[in-house]
Coordinates of C-alpha atoms in Angstrom, one line a residue:
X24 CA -28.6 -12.7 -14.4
X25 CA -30.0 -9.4 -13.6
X26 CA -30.9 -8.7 -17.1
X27 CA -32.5 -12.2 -17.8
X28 CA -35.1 -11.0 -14.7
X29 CA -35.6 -7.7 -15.9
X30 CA -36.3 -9.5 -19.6
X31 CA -39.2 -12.0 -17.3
X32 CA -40.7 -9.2 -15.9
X33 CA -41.8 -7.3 -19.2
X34 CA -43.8 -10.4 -20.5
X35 CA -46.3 -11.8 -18.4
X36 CA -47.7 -13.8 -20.7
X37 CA -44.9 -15.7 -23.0
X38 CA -41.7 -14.9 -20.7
X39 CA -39.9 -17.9 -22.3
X40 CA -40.6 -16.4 -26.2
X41 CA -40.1 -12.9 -24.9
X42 CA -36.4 -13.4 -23.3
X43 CA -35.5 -15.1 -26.4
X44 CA -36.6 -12.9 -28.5
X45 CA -34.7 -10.3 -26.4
X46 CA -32.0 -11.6 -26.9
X47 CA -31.8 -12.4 -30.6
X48 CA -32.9 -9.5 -31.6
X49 CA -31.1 -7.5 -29.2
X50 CA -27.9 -5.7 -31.1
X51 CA -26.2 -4.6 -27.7
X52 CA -25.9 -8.8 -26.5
X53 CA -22.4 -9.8 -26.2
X54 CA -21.0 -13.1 -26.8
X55 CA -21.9 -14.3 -22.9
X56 CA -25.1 -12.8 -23.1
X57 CA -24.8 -9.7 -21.3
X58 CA -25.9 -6.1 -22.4
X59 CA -23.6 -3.3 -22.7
X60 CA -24.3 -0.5 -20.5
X61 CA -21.9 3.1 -19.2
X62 CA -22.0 1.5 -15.6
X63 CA -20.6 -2.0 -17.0
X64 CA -17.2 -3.1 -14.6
X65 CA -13.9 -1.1 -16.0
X66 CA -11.2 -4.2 -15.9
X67 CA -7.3 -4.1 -16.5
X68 CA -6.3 -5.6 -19.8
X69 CA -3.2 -6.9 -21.0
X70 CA -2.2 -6.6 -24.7
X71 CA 0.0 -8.8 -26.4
X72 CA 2.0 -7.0 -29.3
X73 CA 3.7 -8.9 -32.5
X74 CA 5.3 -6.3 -34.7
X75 CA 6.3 -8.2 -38.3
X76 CA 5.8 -11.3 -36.5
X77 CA 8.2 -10.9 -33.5
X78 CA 6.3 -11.5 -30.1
X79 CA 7.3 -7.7 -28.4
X80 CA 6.4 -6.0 -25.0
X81 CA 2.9 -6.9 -23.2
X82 CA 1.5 -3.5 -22.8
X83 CA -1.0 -2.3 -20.3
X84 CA -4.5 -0.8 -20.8
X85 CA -8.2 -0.5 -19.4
X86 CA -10.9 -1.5 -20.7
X87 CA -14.4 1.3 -21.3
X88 CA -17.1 0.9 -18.8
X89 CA -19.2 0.3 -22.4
X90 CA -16.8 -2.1 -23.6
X91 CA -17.4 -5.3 -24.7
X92 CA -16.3 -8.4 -22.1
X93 CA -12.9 -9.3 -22.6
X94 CA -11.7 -13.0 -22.1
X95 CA -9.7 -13.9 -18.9
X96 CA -7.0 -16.0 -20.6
X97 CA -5.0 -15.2 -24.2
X98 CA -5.5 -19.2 -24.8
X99 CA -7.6 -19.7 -28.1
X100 CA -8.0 -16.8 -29.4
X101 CA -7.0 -15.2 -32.4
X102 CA -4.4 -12.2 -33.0
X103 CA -5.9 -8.7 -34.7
X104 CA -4.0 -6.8 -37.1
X105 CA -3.9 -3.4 -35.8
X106 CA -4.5 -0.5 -38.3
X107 CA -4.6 3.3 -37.9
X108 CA -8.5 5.0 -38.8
X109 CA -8.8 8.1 -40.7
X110 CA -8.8 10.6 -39.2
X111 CA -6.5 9.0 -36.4
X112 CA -8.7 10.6 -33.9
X113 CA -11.7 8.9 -35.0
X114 CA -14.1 11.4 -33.9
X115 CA -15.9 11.8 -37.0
X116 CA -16.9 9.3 -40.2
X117 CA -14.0 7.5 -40.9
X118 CA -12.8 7.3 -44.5
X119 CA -10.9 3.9 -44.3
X120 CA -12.3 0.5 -44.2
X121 CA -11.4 -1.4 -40.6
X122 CA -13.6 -4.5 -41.3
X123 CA -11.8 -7.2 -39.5
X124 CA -9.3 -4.9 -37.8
X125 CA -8.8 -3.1 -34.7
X126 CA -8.7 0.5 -34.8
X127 CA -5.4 2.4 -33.1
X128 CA -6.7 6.2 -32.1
X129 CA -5.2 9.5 -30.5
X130 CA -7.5 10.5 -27.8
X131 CA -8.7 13.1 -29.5
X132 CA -11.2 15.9 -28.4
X133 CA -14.2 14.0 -28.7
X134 CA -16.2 11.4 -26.5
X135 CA -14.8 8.0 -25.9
X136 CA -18.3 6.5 -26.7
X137 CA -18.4 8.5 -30.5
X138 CA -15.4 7.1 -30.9
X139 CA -16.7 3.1 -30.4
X140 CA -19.6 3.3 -32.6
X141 CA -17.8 5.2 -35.7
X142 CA -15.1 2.5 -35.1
X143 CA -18.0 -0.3 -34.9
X144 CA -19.5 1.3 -37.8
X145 CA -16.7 1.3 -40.0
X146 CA -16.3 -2.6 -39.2
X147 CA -13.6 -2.4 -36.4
X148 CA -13.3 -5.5 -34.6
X149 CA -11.7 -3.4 -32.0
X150 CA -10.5 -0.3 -30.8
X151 CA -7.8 0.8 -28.6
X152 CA -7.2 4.5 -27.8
X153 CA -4.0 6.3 -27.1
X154 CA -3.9 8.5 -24.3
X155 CA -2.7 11.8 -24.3
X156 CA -0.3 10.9 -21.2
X157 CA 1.3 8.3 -19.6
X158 CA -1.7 7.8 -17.3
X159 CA -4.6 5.3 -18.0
X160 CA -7.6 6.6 -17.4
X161 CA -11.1 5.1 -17.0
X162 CA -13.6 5.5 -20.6
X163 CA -16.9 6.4 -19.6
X164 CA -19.7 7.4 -20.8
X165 CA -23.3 8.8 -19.2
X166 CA -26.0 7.1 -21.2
X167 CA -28.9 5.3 -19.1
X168 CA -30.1 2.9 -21.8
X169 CA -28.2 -0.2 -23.5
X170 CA -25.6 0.7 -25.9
X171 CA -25.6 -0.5 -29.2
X172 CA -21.2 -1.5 -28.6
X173 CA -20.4 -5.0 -29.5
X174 CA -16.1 -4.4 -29.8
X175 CA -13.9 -4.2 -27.2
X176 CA -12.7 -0.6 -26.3
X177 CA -9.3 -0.3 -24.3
X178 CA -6.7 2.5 -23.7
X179 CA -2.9 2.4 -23.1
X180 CA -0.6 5.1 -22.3
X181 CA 0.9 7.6 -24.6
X182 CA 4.3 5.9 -24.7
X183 CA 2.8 2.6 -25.8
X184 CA 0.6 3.5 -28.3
X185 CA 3.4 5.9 -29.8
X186 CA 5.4 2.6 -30.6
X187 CA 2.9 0.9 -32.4
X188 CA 2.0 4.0 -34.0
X189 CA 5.5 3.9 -35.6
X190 CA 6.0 0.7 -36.3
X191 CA 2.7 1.3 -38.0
X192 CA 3.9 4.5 -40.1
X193 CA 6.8 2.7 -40.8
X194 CA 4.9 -0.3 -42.8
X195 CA 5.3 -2.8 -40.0
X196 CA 2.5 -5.1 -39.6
X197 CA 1.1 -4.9 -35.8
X198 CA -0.9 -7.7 -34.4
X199 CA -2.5 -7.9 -30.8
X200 CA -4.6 -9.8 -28.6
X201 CA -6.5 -8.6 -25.6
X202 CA -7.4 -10.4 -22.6
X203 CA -7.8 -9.4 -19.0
X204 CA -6.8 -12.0 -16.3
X205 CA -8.3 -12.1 -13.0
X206 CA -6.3 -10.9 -9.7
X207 CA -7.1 -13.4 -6.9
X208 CA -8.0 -10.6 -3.7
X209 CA -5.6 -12.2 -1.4
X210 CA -2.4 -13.3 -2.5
X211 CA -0.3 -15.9 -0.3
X212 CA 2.4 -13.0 -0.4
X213 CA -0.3 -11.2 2.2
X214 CA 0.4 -14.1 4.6
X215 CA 4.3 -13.4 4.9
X216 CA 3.3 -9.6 5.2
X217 CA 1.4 -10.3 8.2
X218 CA 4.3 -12.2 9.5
X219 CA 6.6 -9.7 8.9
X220 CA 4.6 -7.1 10.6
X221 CA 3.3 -9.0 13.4
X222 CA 7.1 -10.6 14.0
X223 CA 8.2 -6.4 13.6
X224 CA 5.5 -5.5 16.3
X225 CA 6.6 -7.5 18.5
X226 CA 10.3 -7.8 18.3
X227 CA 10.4 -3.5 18.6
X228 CA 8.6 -4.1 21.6
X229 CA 10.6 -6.4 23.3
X230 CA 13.6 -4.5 21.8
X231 CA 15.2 -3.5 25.1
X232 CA 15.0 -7.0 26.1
X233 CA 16.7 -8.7 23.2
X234 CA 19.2 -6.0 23.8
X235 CA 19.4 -5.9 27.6
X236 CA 23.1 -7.9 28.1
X237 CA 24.8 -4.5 26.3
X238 CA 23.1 -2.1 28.8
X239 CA 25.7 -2.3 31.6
X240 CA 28.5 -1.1 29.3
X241 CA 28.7 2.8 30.0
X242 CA 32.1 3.4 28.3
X243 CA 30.5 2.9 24.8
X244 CA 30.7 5.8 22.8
X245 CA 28.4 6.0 19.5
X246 CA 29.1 8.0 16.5
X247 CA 25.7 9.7 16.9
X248 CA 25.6 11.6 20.2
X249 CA 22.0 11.2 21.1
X250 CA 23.0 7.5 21.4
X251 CA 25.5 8.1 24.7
X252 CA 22.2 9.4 27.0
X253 CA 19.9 6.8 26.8
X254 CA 17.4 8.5 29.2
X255 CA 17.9 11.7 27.0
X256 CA 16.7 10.2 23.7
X257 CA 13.6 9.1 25.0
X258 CA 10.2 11.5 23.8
X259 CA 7.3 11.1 26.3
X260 CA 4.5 11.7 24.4
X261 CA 1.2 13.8 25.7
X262 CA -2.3 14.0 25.0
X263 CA -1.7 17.4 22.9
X264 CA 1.2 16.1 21.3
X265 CA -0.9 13.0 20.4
X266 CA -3.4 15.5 18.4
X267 CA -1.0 17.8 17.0
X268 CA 1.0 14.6 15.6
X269 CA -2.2 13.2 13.6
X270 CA -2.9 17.1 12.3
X271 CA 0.5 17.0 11.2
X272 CA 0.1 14.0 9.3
X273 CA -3.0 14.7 8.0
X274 CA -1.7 18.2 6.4
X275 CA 2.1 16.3 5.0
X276 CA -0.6 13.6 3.4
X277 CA -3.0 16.4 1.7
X278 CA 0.2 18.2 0.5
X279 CA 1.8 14.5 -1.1
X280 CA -1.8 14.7 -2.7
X281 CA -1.6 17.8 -4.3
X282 CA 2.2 18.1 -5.0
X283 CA 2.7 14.3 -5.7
X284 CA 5.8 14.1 -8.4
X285 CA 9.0 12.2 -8.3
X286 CA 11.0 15.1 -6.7
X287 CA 8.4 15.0 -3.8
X288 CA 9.1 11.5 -3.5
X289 CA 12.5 11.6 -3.6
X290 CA 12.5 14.1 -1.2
X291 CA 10.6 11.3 1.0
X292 CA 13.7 8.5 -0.1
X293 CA 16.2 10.7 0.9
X294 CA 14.3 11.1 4.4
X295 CA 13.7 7.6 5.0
X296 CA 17.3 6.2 4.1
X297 CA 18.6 9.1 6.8
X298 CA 16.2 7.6 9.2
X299 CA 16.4 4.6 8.4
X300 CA 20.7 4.6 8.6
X301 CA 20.6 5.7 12.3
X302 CA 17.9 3.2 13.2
X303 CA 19.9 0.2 11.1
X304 CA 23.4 2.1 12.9
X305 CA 21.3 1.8 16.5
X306 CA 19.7 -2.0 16.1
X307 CA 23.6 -3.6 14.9
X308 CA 25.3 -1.5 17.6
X309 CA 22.7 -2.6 20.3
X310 CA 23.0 -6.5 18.8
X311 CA 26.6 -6.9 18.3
X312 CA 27.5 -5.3 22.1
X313 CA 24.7 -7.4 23.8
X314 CA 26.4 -10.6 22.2
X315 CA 30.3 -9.1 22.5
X316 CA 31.2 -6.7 25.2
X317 CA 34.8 -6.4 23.9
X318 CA 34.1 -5.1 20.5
X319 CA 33.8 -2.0 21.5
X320 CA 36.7 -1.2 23.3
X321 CA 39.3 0.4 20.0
X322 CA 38.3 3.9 19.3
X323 CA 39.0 6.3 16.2
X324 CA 39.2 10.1 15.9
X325 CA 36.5 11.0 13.4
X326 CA 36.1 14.9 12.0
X327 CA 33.0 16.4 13.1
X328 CA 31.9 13.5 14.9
X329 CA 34.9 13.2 17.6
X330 CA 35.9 9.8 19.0
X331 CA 34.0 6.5 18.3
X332 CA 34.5 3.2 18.2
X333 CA 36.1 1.1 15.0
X334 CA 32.8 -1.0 15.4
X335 CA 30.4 1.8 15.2
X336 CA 32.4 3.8 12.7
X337 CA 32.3 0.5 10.7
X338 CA 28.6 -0.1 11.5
X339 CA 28.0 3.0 10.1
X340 CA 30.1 3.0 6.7
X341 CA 28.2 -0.6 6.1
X342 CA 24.5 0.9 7.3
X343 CA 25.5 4.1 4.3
X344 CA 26.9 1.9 1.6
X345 CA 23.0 -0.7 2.2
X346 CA 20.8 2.8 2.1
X347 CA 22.9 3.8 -1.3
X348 CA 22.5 0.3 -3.0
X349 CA 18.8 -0.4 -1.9
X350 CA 18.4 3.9 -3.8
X351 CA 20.0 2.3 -6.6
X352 CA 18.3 -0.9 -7.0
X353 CA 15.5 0.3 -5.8
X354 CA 12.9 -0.5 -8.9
X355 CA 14.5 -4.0 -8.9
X356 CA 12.5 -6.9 -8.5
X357 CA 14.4 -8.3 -5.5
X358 CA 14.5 -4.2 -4.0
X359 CA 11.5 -4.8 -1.7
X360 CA 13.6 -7.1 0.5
X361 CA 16.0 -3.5 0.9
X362 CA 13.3 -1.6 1.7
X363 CA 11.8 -3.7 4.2
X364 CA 15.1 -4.2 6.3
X365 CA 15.0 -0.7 6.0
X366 CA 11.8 -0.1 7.2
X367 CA 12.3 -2.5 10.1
X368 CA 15.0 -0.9 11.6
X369 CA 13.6 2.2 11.3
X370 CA 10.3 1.3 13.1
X371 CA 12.6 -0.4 16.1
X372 CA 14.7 2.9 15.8
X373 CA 10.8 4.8 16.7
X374 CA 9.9 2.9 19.0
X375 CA 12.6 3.1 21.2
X376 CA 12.8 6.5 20.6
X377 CA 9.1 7.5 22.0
X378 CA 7.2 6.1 24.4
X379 CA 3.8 6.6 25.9
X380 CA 3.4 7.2 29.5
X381 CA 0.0 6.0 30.3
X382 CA -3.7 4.8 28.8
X383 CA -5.0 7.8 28.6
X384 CA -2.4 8.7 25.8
X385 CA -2.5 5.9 24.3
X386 CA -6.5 6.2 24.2
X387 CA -6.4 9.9 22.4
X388 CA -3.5 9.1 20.0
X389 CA -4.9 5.5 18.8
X390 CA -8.5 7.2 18.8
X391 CA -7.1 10.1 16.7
X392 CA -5.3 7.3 14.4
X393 CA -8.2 5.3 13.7
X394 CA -10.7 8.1 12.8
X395 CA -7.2 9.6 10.4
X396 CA -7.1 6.2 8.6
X397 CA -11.1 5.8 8.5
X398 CA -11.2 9.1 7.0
X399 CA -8.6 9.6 4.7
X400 CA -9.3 6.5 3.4
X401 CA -13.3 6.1 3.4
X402 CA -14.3 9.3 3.7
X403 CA -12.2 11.4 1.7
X404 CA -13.8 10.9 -2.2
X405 CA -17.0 12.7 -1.1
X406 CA -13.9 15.9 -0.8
X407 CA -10.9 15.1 -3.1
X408 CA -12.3 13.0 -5.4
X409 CA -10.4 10.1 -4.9
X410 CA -9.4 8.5 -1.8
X411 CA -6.4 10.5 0.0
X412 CA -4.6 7.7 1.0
X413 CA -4.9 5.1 -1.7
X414 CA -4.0 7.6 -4.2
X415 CA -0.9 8.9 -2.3
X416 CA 0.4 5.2 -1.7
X417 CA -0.2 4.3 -5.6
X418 CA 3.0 7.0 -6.1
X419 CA 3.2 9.1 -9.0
X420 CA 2.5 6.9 -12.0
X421 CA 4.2 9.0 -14.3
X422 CA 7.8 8.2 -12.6
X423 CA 7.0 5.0 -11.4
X424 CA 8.0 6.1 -7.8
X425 CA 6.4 5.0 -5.0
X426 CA 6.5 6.6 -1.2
X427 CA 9.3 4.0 1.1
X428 CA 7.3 4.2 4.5
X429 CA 5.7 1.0 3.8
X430 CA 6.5 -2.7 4.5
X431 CA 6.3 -4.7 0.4
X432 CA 6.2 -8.0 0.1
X433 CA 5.6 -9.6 -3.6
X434 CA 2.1 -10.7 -4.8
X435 CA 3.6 -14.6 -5.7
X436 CA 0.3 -15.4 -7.9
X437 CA -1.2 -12.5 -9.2
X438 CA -0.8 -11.9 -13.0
X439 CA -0.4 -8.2 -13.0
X440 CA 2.5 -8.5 -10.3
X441 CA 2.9 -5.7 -7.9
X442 CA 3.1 -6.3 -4.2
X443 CA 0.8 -6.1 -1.2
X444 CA 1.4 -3.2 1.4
X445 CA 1.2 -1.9 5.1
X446 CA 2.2 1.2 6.1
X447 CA 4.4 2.3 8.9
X448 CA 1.7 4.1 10.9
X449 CA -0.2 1.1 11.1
X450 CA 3.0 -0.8 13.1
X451 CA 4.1 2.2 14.6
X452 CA 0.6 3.5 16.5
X453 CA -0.5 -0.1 18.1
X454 CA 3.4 -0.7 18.0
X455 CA 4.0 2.3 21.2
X456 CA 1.0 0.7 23.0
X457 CA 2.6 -2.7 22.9
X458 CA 5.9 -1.2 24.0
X459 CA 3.7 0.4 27.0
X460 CA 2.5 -2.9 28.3
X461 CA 6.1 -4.4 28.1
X462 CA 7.1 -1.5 30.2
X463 CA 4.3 -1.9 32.6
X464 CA 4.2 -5.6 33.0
X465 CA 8.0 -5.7 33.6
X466 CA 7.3 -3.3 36.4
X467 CA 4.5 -4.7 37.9
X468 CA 6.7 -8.3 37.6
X469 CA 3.8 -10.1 35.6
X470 CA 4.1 -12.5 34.1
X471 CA 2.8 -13.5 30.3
X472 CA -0.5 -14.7 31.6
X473 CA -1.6 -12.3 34.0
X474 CA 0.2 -9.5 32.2
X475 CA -1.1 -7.2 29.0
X476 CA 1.7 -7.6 26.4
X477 CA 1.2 -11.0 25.1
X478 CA -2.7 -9.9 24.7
X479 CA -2.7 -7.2 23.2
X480 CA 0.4 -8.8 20.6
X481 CA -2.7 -11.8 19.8
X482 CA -4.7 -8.9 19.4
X483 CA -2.8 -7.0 16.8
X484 CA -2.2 -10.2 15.0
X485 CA -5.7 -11.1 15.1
X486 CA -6.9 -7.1 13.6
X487 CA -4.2 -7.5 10.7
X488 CA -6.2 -10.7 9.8
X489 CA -9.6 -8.9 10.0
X490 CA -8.2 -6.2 7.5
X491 CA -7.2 -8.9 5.0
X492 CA -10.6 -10.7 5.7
X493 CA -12.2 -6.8 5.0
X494 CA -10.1 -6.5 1.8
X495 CA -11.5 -10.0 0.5
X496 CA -15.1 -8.9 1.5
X497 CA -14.3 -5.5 -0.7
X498 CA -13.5 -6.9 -3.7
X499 CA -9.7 -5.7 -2.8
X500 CA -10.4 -2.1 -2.0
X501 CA -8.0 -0.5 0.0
X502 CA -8.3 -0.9 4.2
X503 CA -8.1 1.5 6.4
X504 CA -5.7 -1.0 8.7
X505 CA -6.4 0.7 12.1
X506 CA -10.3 0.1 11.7
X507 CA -9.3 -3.0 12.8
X508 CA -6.2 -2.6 14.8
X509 CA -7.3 0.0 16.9
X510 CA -10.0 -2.1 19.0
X511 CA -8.2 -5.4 18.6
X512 CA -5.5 -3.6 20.6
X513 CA -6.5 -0.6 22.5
X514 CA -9.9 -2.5 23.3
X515 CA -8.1 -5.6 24.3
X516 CA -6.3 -3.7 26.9
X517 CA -9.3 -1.7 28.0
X518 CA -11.1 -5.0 28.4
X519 CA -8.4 -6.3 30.3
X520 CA -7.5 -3.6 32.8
X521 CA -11.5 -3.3 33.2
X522 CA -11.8 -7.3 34.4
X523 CA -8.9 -6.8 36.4
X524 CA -10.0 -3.2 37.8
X525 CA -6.8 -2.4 36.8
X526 CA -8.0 0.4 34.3
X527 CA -7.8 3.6 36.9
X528 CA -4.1 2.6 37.5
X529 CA -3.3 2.1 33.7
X530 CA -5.2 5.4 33.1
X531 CA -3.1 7.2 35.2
X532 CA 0.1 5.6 35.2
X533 CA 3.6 7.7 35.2
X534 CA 6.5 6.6 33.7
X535 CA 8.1 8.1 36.5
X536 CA 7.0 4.8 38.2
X537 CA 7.9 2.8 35.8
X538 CA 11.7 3.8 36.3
X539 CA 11.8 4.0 39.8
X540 CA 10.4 0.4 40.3
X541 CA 13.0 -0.6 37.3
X542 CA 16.3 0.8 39.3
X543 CA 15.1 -0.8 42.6
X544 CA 15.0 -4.1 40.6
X545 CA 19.0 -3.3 39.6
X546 CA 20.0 -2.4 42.2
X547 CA 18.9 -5.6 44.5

């Protein structure tokens, strides 16, 4: 331990009677032998409530950085009546006698680490403080030398700690038992989420492919008009509108900073369900015509919309009715699996929708991307605080919403639940150069060896595996996921085009090529 050398390094002349000394006489030594100090790791804790004997809900808290270690598992230990100190804020000499117990305070006015020692003081075996919101925040304290704290010190949210407070009043007896179990870094749910977005990648890509038998039919009439044009739906992206796109998302994710609260959010869910309706509408339309050419062929007269089809009209009411049940389910347990259709079908929707038109696009917006995630992500604290990113993907705690543009899939193993994460952008970006190289390789005729797709869709595959690897190497902080993506794909096809001095003509490729050589291959 880094204490036990610092202990050697004082004595040069008895180091075995000097550390024990040390540490028998020390009054800051905790059960496992380690010193208290402000910098000590802050850990989630879990806190198991009986209220007159009847097991109730398992609260939530964080432990001080000068808190004493808290055990791992609940097993063998013993429960702590709860009592309240007086004064309840406990930020001067207490009056009552908390020998044995553990001490329930208001936050108070005063600093967290007064409150510890008058609680230790008075003979508190424990103390848990009450925030003033629903919010947890971190205890700390600023003093450099060892801290004579040998309790445990946690705080839960307002709401909590206002029940036990009157069960308390109320002459219920309130015991508890703290213990703070260990998140593994990468949960087994992180290998289905690299599936799904690696299967999602790739399928958007190939979309028109999967599609291609419904192409021919030029009587079908959608309910949504930019549908009947498919030529007109299509946004060619330039280097400017590359750069002006990452601005733009760089000012919308400052502003979900600053103005983060469940109306923001929900103006983001309504969004993403209108969205994500017309890009579930388009993906059934575009599946059920490629397998049935005949089921399109009944129209209706709709109001405001003119004529469609039965199918699409139907498509539609069943796309609606999915986007209002996943909104109302969707802090369910089993809502994630809503969300992530969703999400899929809005990402296809995208990537149909825009297109890049060369390299050189591709090179400015991914280059734009990666130094947007790195920063906002990384870089972002030394400005704000707190990292932009993270903190805008948490949600707002106080509602328990969370932004939608993000793929979930559950954490299967981790104690404290919750669910790992990717967001759109990092599908969506490497997704429109993937959807390039189909484009080009199909008009080129290659095939998957000698062409770029199948590559670059190893090399995504391979980058989303390098940010779970970086995630495990950071002790589970945040990624910024186009660190990785952005060479594993953009590099992979500058690597390639450069062996196969094919990069000039990648560089400056038009799509107007790309269609011409297209219609020659219909129309032989």
């Amino acid at each position: 331990m880094k204490d036990m050398k610092r202990a050697n390094r004082r004595s040069s002349i008895f180091p075995t009677l000097t550390l024990i000394l040390f540490f028998i006489l020390s009054p800051t030594a905790t059960a496992d032998g380690s010193l208290i100090f402000c910098d000590n790791t802050s850990v989630s804790v879990k806190i198991k409530i009986w209220v007159d004997g009847v097991e109730g809900q398992t609260l939530e808290g964080q432990s001080a950085t000068f808190s004493a270690k808290i055990p791992n598992t609940a097993n063998g230990l013993a429960k702590q009546t709860v009592v309240l100190p007086n004064p309840l804020n406990c930020c001067s000499n207490l009056s009552s006698e908390l020998s044995g117990f553990t001490a329930l305070a208001r936050r108070g006015d005063c600093d967290y680490l007064l409150k510890a020692k008058l609680a230790q003081a008075a003979g508190a075996a424990g103390l848990v403080v009450i925030n003033d919101s629903e919010d947890i925040v971190e205890m700390s304290c600023s003093e450099k030398t060892a801290l004579d704290i040998n309790i445990p010190v946690v705080m839960i949210s307002k709401l909590g700690g206002d029940a036990l407070v009157k069960s308390l009043s109320a002459g219920g007896k309130v015991e508890l038992l703290l213990y703070a179990p260990e998140s593994p870094i990468i949960d087994p749910g992180a290998a289905f989420l690299w599936l799904m977005a690696v299967a999602t990648v790739v399928c958007a890509s190939l979309w028109s492919e999967i599609t291609k038998s419904g192409e021919t039919n030029g009587n079908y009439d959608e309910l949504s008009p930019k549908l009947d044009d498919e030529e007109n739906e299509i946004i060619e992206m330039s280097t400017t509108s590359a750069v002006v796109f990452v601005i733009s998302a760089s000012t919308f994710l400052v502003l979900l900073y600053f103005f983060m609260s469940s109306w923001f959010i929900w103006v983001l869910i309504v969004f993403f369900c209108l969205g994500a309706v017309e890009g579930m509408h388009s993906c059934i339309v575009a599946l059920v015509k490629s397998k049935c050419r005949g089921c399109d062929q009944k129209t209706v007269d709709v109001p405001l919309f003119g004529t469609t089809t039965v199918m699409s009209l139907s498509v539609l009411l069943f796309c609606m009715a999915f986007a209002i049940f996943w909104v109302w389910t969707r802090k369910e347990s089993y809502a994630w699996v809503g969300q992530d259709i969703l999400g899929i079908c809005l990402i296809i929707a995208v990537l149909q929708l825009a297109q890049l038109p060369n390299i050189k696009v591709a090179t400015v917006l991914l280059c734009c991307a990666f130094m947007y995630d790195i920063f906002w992500v990384f870089i972002s604290p030394l400005f704000f605080h707190d990292s932009v990113m993270i903190s805008v993907a948490q949600g707002d705690s106080s509602s328990g919403e969370s932004i939608p543009m993000v793929l979930r899939f559950p954490r299967l193993f981790d104690p404290w639940g919750g669910y790992s994460v990717l967001g759109f952008g990092d599908i969506l970006f490497p997704g429109l150069l993937l959807s390039f190289t189909v484009r080009y390789d199909k008009a080129k005729k290659r095939t998957w060896q000698d062409g770029y797709f199948v590559w670059l869709a190893i090399g995504y595959a391979c980058g989303l595996l390098f940010t779970y690897l970086a995630l495990y190497l950071m002790n589970g902080h945040g990624q910024p996921a186009l660190l990785y993506l952005v060479p594993c794909t953009l590099g992979t096809c500058i690597i390639l085009g450069l062996f196969r001095n094919e990069l000039n003509e990648l560089w400056n490729y038009s799509a107007e090529e790309s269609k011409q050589a297209l219609v020659g291959e219909e129309e032989a």
